[in-house]
C-alpha positions in Angstrom: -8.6 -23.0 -28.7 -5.7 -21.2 -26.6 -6.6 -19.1 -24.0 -3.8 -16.0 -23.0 -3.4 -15.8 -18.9 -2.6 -11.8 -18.5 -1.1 -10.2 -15.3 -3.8 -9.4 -13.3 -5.3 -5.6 -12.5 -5.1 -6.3 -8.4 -6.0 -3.2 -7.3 -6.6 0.5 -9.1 -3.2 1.9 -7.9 -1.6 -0.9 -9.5 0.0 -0.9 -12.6 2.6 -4.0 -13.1 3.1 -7.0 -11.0 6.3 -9.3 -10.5 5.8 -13.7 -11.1 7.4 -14.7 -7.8 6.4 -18.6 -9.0 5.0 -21.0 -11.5 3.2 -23.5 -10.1 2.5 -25.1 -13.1 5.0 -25.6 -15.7 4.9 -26.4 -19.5 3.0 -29.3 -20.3 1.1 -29.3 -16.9 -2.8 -29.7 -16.7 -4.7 -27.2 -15.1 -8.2 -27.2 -14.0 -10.1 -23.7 -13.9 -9.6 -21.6 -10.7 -6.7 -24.0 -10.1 -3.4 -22.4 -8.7 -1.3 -21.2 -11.9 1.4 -18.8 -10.7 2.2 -16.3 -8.1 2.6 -12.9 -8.0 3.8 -9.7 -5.8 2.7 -6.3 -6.2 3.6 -3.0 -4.3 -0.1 -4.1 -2.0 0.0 -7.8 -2.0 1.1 -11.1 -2.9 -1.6 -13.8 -4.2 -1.8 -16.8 -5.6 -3.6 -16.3 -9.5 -5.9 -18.8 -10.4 -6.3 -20.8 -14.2 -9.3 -18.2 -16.1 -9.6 -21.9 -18.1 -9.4 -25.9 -17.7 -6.7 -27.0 -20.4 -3.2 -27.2 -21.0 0.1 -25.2 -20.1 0.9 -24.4 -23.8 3.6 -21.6 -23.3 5.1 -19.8 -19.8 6.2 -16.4 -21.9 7.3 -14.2 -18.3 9.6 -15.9 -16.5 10.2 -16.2 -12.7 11.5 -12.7 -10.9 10.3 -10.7 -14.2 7.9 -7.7 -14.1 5.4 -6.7 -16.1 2.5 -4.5 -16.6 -0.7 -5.6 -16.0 -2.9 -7.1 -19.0 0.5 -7.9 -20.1 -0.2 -12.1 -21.7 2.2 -14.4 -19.4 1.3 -17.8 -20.7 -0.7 -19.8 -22.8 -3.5 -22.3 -22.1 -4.6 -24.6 -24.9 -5.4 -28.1 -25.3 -3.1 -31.3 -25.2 -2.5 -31.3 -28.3 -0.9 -28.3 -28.4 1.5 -28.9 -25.3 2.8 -31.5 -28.1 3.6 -28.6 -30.4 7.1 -27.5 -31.4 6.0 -24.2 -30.4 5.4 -24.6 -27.0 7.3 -22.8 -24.5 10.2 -24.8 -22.6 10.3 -23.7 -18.9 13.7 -23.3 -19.0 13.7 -21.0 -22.1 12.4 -17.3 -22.6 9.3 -17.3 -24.3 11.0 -15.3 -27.2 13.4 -18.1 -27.8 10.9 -20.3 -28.7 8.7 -17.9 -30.7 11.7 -17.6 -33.0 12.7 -21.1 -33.3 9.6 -22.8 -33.7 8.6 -23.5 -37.5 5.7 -21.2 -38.8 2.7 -23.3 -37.2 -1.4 -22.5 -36.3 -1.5 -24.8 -33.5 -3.6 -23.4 -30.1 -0.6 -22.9 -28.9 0.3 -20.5 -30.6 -0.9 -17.0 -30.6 -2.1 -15.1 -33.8 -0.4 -12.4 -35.5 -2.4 -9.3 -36.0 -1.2 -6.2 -38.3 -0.6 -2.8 -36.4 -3.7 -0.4 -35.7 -6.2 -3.9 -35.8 -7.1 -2.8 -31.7 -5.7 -6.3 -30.7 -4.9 -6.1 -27.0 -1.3 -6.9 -28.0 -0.6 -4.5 -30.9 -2.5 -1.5 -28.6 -3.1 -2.2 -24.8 0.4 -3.2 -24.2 2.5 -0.4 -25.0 0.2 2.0 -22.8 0.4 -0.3 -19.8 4.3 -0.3 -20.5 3.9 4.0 -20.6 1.9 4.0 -17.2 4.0 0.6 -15.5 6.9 2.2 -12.7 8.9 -1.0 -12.6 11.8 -2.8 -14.1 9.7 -3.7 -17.8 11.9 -4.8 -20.0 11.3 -4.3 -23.5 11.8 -8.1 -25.3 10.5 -7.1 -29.0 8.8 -10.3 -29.2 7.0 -10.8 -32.6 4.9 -13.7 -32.6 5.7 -16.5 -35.5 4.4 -15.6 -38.7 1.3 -17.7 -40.3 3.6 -17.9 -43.6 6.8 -17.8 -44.6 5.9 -14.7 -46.5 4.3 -12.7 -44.1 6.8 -10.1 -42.0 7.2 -10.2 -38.4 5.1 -7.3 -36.6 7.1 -5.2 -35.2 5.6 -3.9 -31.2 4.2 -0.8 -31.2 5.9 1.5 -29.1 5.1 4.9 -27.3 7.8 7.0 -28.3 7.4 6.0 -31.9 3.6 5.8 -32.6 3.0 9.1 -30.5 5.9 11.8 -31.1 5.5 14.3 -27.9 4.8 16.8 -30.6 1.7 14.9 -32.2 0.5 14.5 -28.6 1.0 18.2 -27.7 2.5 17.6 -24.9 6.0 19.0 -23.7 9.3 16.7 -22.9 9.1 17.3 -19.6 5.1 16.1 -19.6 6.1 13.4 -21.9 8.7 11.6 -19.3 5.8 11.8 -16.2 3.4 10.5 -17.8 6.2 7.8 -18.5 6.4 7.1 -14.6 4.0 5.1 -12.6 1.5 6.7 -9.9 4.0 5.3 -7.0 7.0 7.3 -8.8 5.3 10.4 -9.2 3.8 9.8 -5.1 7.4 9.4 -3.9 8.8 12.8 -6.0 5.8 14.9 -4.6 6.4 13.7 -1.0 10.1 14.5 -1.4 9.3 17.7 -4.0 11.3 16.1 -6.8 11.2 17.2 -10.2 10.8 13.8 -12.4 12.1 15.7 -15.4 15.7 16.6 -13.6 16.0 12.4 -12.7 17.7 10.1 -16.0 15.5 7.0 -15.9 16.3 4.0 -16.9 13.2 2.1 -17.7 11.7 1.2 -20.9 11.4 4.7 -23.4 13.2 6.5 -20.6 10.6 6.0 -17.9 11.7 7.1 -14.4 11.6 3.7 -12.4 11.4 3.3 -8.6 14.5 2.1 -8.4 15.6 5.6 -10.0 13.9 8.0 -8.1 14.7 6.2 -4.6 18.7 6.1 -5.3 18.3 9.9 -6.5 16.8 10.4 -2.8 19.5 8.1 -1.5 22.4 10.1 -3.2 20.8 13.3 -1.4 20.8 15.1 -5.3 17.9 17.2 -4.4 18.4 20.7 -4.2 17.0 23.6 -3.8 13.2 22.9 -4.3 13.5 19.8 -5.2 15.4 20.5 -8.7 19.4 20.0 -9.9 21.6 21.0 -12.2 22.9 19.1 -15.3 25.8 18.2 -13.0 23.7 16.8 -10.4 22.1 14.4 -12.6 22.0 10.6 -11.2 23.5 8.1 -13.5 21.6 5.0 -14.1 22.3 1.8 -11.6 25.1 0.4 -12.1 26.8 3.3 -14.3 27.9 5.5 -11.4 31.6 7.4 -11.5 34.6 4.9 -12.9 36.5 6.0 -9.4 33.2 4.9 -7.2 33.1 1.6 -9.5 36.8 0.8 -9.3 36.1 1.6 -5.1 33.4 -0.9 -4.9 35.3 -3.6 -6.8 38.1 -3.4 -4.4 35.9 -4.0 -1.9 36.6 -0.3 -0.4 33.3 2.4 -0.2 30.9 2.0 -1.8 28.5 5.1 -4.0 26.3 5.4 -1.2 29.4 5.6 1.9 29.7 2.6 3.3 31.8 -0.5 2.5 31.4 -2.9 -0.2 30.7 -6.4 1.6 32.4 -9.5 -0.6 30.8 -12.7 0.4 33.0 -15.3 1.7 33.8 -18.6 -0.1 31.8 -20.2 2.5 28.9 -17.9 2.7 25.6 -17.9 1.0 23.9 -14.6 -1.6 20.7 -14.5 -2.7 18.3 -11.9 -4.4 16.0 -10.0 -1.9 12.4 -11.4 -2.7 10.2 -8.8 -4.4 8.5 -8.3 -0.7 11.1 -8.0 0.9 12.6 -5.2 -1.3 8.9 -3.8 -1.3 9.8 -3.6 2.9 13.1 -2.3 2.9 12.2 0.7 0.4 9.2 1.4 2.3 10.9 1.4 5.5 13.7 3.8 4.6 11.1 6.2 3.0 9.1 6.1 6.1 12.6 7.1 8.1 13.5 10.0 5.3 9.6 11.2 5.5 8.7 11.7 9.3 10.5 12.7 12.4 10.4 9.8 14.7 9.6 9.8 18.1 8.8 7.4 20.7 6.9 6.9 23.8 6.5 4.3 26.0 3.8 3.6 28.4 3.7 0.7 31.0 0.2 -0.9 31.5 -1.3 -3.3 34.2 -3.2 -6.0 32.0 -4.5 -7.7 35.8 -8.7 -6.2 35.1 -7.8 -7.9 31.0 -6.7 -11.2 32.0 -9.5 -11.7 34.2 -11.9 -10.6 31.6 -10.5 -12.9 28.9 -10.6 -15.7 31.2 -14.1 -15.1 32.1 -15.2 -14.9 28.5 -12.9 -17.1 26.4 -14.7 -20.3 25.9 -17.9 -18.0 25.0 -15.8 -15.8 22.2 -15.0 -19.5 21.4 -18.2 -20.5 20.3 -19.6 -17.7 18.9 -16.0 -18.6 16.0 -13.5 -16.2 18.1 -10.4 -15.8 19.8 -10.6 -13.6 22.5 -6.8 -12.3 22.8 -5.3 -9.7 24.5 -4.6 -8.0 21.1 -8.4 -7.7 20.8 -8.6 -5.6 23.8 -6.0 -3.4 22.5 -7.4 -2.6 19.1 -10.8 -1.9 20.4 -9.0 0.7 23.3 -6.6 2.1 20.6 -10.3 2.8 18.5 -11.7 4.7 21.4 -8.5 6.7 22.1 -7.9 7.6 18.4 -11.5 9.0 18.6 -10.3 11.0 21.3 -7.0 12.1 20.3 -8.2 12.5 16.1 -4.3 14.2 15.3 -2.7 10.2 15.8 -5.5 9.0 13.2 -4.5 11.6 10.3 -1.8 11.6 7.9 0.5 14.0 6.0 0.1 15.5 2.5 2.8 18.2 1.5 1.5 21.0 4.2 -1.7 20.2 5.7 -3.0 17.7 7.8 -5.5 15.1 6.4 -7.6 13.8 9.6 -9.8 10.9 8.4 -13.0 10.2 9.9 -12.9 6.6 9.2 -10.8 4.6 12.0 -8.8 1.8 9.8 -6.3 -0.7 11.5 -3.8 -2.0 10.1 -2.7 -5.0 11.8 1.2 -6.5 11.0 1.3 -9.9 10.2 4.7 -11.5 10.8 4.7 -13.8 7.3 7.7 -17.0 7.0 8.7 -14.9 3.7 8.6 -11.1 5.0 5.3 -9.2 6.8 2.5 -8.2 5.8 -0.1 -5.2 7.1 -3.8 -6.3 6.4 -6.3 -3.7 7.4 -9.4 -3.7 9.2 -11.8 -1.4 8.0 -14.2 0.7 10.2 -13.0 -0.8 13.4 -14.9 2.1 15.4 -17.7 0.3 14.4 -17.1 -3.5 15.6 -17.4 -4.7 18.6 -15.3 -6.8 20.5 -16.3 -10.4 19.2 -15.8 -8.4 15.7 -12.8 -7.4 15.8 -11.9 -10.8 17.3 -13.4 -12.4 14.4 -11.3 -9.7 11.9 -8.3 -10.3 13.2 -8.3 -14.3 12.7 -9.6 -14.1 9.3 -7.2 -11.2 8.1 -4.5 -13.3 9.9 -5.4 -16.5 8.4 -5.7 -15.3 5.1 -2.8 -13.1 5.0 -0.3 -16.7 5.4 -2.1 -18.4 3.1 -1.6 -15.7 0.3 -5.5 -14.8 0.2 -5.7 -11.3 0.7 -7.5 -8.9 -2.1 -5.7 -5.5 -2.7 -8.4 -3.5 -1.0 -7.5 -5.3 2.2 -3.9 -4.1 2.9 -4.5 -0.2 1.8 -6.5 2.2 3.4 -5.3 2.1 6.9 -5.3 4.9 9.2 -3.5 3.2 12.1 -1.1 0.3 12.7 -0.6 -2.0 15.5 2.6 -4.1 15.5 2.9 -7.0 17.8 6.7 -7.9 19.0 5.6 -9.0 22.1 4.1 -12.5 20.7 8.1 -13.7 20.0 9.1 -12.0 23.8 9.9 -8.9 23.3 9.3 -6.2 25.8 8.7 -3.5 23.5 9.9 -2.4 20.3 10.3 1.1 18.3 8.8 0.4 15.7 8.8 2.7 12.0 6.1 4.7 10.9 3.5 3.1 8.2 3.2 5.7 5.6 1.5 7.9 5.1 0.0 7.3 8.1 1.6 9.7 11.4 1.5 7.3 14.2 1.9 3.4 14.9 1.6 1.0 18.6 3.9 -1.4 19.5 3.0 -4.1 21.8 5.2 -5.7 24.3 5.0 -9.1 26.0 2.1 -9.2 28.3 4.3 -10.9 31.3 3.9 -11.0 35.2 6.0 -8.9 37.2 6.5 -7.4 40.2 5.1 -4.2 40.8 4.1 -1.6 43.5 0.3 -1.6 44.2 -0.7 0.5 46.7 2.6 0.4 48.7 3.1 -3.4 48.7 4.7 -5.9 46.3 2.4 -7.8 44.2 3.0 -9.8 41.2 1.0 -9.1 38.2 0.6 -9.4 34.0 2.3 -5.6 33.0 2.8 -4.9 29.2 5.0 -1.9 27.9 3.1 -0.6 24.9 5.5 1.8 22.5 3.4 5.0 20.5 6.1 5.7 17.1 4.5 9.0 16.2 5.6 12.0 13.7 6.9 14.8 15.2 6.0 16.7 12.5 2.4 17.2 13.1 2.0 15.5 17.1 3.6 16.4 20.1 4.8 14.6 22.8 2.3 16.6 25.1 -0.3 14.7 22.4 1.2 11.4 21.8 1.7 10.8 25.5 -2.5 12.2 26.2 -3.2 9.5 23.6 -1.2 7.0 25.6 -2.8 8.0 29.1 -6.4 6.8 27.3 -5.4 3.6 26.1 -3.9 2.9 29.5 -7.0 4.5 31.4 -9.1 1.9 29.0 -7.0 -0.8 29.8 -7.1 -1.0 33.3 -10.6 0.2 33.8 -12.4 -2.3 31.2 -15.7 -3.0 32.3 -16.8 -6.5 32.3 -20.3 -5.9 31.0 -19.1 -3.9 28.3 -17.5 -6.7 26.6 
């Protein structure tokens, strides 16, 4: 009997998910809760395990593609029906082979079902595709028919099975609720009106892709809503004089020139994390007013500390680092600054109670932020012990949804590669992030003598918005003060 694999729901927010990999192919055996295929969402990347034991039937989403979730991606059946005509080739769309392969009832092969029956694929699909924000596109791929006789079913879709007008709803209704949460998040931030923005998605949906390049342009206006003439053409249909421009290697839409790769030189697509980074990066830059302070602090009372305790953090399952020190200062000092541990929504001030840090986790493929939850209320072995496991986790693509959202606070870590400091961009929505230099020795002025000892600069990025420098620099003065005062017997 076949079994369907379906995107995966990895988190609440979510609503589509992007196959970076298969790591099995057609005609592969697959135990259950073995490694099937990989995925990236706008929260994480993870590896999805086989829901069955069986045979790679049919790979129907192919690598790069997004789709919503509970949307069917492949096939499991038995070995007989890898054998079948109707199998998927991993080289070949799924659709291809759906309408090449002979009329057949093999496992492999999924079961048509008339309209209206409540199958998950005649009803579920087509409102995940209505709430999905991505790049969905829509294959019209009727499965093979049991008989010759029978007609292929035709995919339901929202426009057609629910007129605006049968719904109730007006147009402008009708093309938000055609966006996904993260769309409609970015056009409140930046007091967009969805309805004013042509999308470009599947049934006219208003994609991410959209609503960031409409930002880009600078199209909004006046409250956030255009004219008819300040519409934003779908990618890749701007003005004829901006296209002929680009091809001639002069300026490009967006200002700047058109770079034309050299015979020599090698392109590649962005992986889906890595444009996840880059989009949030340059809303973070377009959202908050970034300033920057940097403090210098003596790390002589840490090292001794860490010394002294190291091999005992060791055997209770810990690594006593100097980053551990630093989180559980930055807790006490968000406590008593609370501004640095809020975040921005339109006009007021959120200030959260919980104290959540997000810790950045350089990756080979891109960076990740995994969060620790309720540091205020972990000690310092805990937070030792968080920061391995969230670490650990985060390389080898282990991380649940729930574990890279929710943070209050970030800590970024240049120093481990050398740097001295860094400036580094906001985390949104959050209003404040702490960069950590190299801890290095140096010489330095202690009580009117030269002495050589481990300094750090530590960097506060903080939105000018809501904190002032007066505030950002008071926070500063009690991480330093907690720093260089540690006591030994707290620890």
């Amino acid at each position: 009997m076949a079994t369907d694999v379906v995107m995966p729901q990895m988190g609440e927010s979510i609503a589509e998910g992007t196959i970076v990999r298969w790591i099995k192919k057609v005609g592969d055996t697959v135990d259950r809760d073995e490694p099937l295929f990989e995925i990236s969402t706008d929260k994480v990347d993870a590896e999805i395990p086989s829901p069955v034991a069986g045979v790679v039937s049919e790979i129907r989403v192919k690598e790069g593609e997004t789709v919503p979730v509970n949307s069917v991606v492949a096939v499991i059946g038995s070995a007989a029906a890898a054998k079948s005509p109707s199998a998927a080739s991993p080289d070949k769309p799924a659709e291809v082979n759906a309408q090449q392969a002979p009329p057949t009832t093999t496992a492999g092969t999924p079961k048509p079902s008339p309209q209206g029956d409540g199958s998950p694929t005649a009803s579920a699909a087509p409102q995940e595709q209505a709430r999905a924000g991505g790049h969905y596109h829509d294959r019209d791929e009727p499965p093979p028919a049991p008989a010759p006789a029978a007609a292929p079913r035709q995919e339901a879709s929202p426009t057609r099975t629910q007129p605006v007008e049968a719904r109730g709803t007006s147009a402008e209704e009708a093309i938000r609720e055609r966006s996904s949460p993260l769309v409609r998040k970015i056009a409140k931030e930046h007091s967009v009106d969805i309805s004013q923005i042509r999308g470009t998605g599947i049934a006219g949906r208003v994609t991410k892709d959209d609503i960031l390049g409409y930002i880009e342009k600078g199209q909004v206006g006046q409250g956030g809503r255009v004219g008819p003439s300040e519409q934003v053409a779908p990618a890749g249909q701007g003005a004829p004089a901006a296209q002929g421009q680009a091809a001639k290697g002069g300026p490009a839409p967006g200002g700047g020139p058109q770079p034309r790769p050299g015979a020599s030189d090698r392109v590649e697509k962005m992986s889906v994390m890595r444009k996840r980074i880059a989009e949030h990066m340059v809303l973070s830059r377009k959202t908050s007013a970034h300033v920057h302070s940097v403090f210098e602090v003596n790390f002589s009372r840490i090292a001794k500390i860490r010394d002294a305790k190291k091999a005992e953090f060791e055997r209770a399952g810990a690594k006593l680092t100097y980053m551990s020190f630093i989180i559980k200062a930055a807790v006490e000092a968000l406590r008593a600054v609370p501004i640095v541990n809020a975040s921005v929504d339109g006009d007021t001030v959120i200030y959260h109670n919980e104290v959540n840090i997000g810790i950045a986790v350089a990756l080979d493929w891109g960076l990740i932020v995994p969060v620790i939850k309720h540091a205020d209320e972990l000690n310092l072995l805990g937070l030792s012990r968080a920061v391995v496991d969230l670490a650990t986790r985060a390389r080898s693509k282990q991380l649940k949804p729930d574990e890279v959202s929710g943070g209050t606070f970030t800590i970024t870590n240049p120093g481990v590669f050398g740097a001295l400091f860094g400036m580094p961009i906001i985390n949104q929505p959050q209003v404040a992030i702490l960069g950590v230099g190299n801890v290095e020795k140096r010489p330095v002025v202690v009580e009117d003598a030269i002495a050589i000892r481990p300094m750090a600069y530590l960097t506060l990025g903080y939105d000018h918005r809501v904190i002032d420098g007066a505030v950002a620099d008071q926070f500063m003065s009690n991480l330093k003060k907690s720093l260089e005062t540690w006591d030994p017997n707290a620890t």
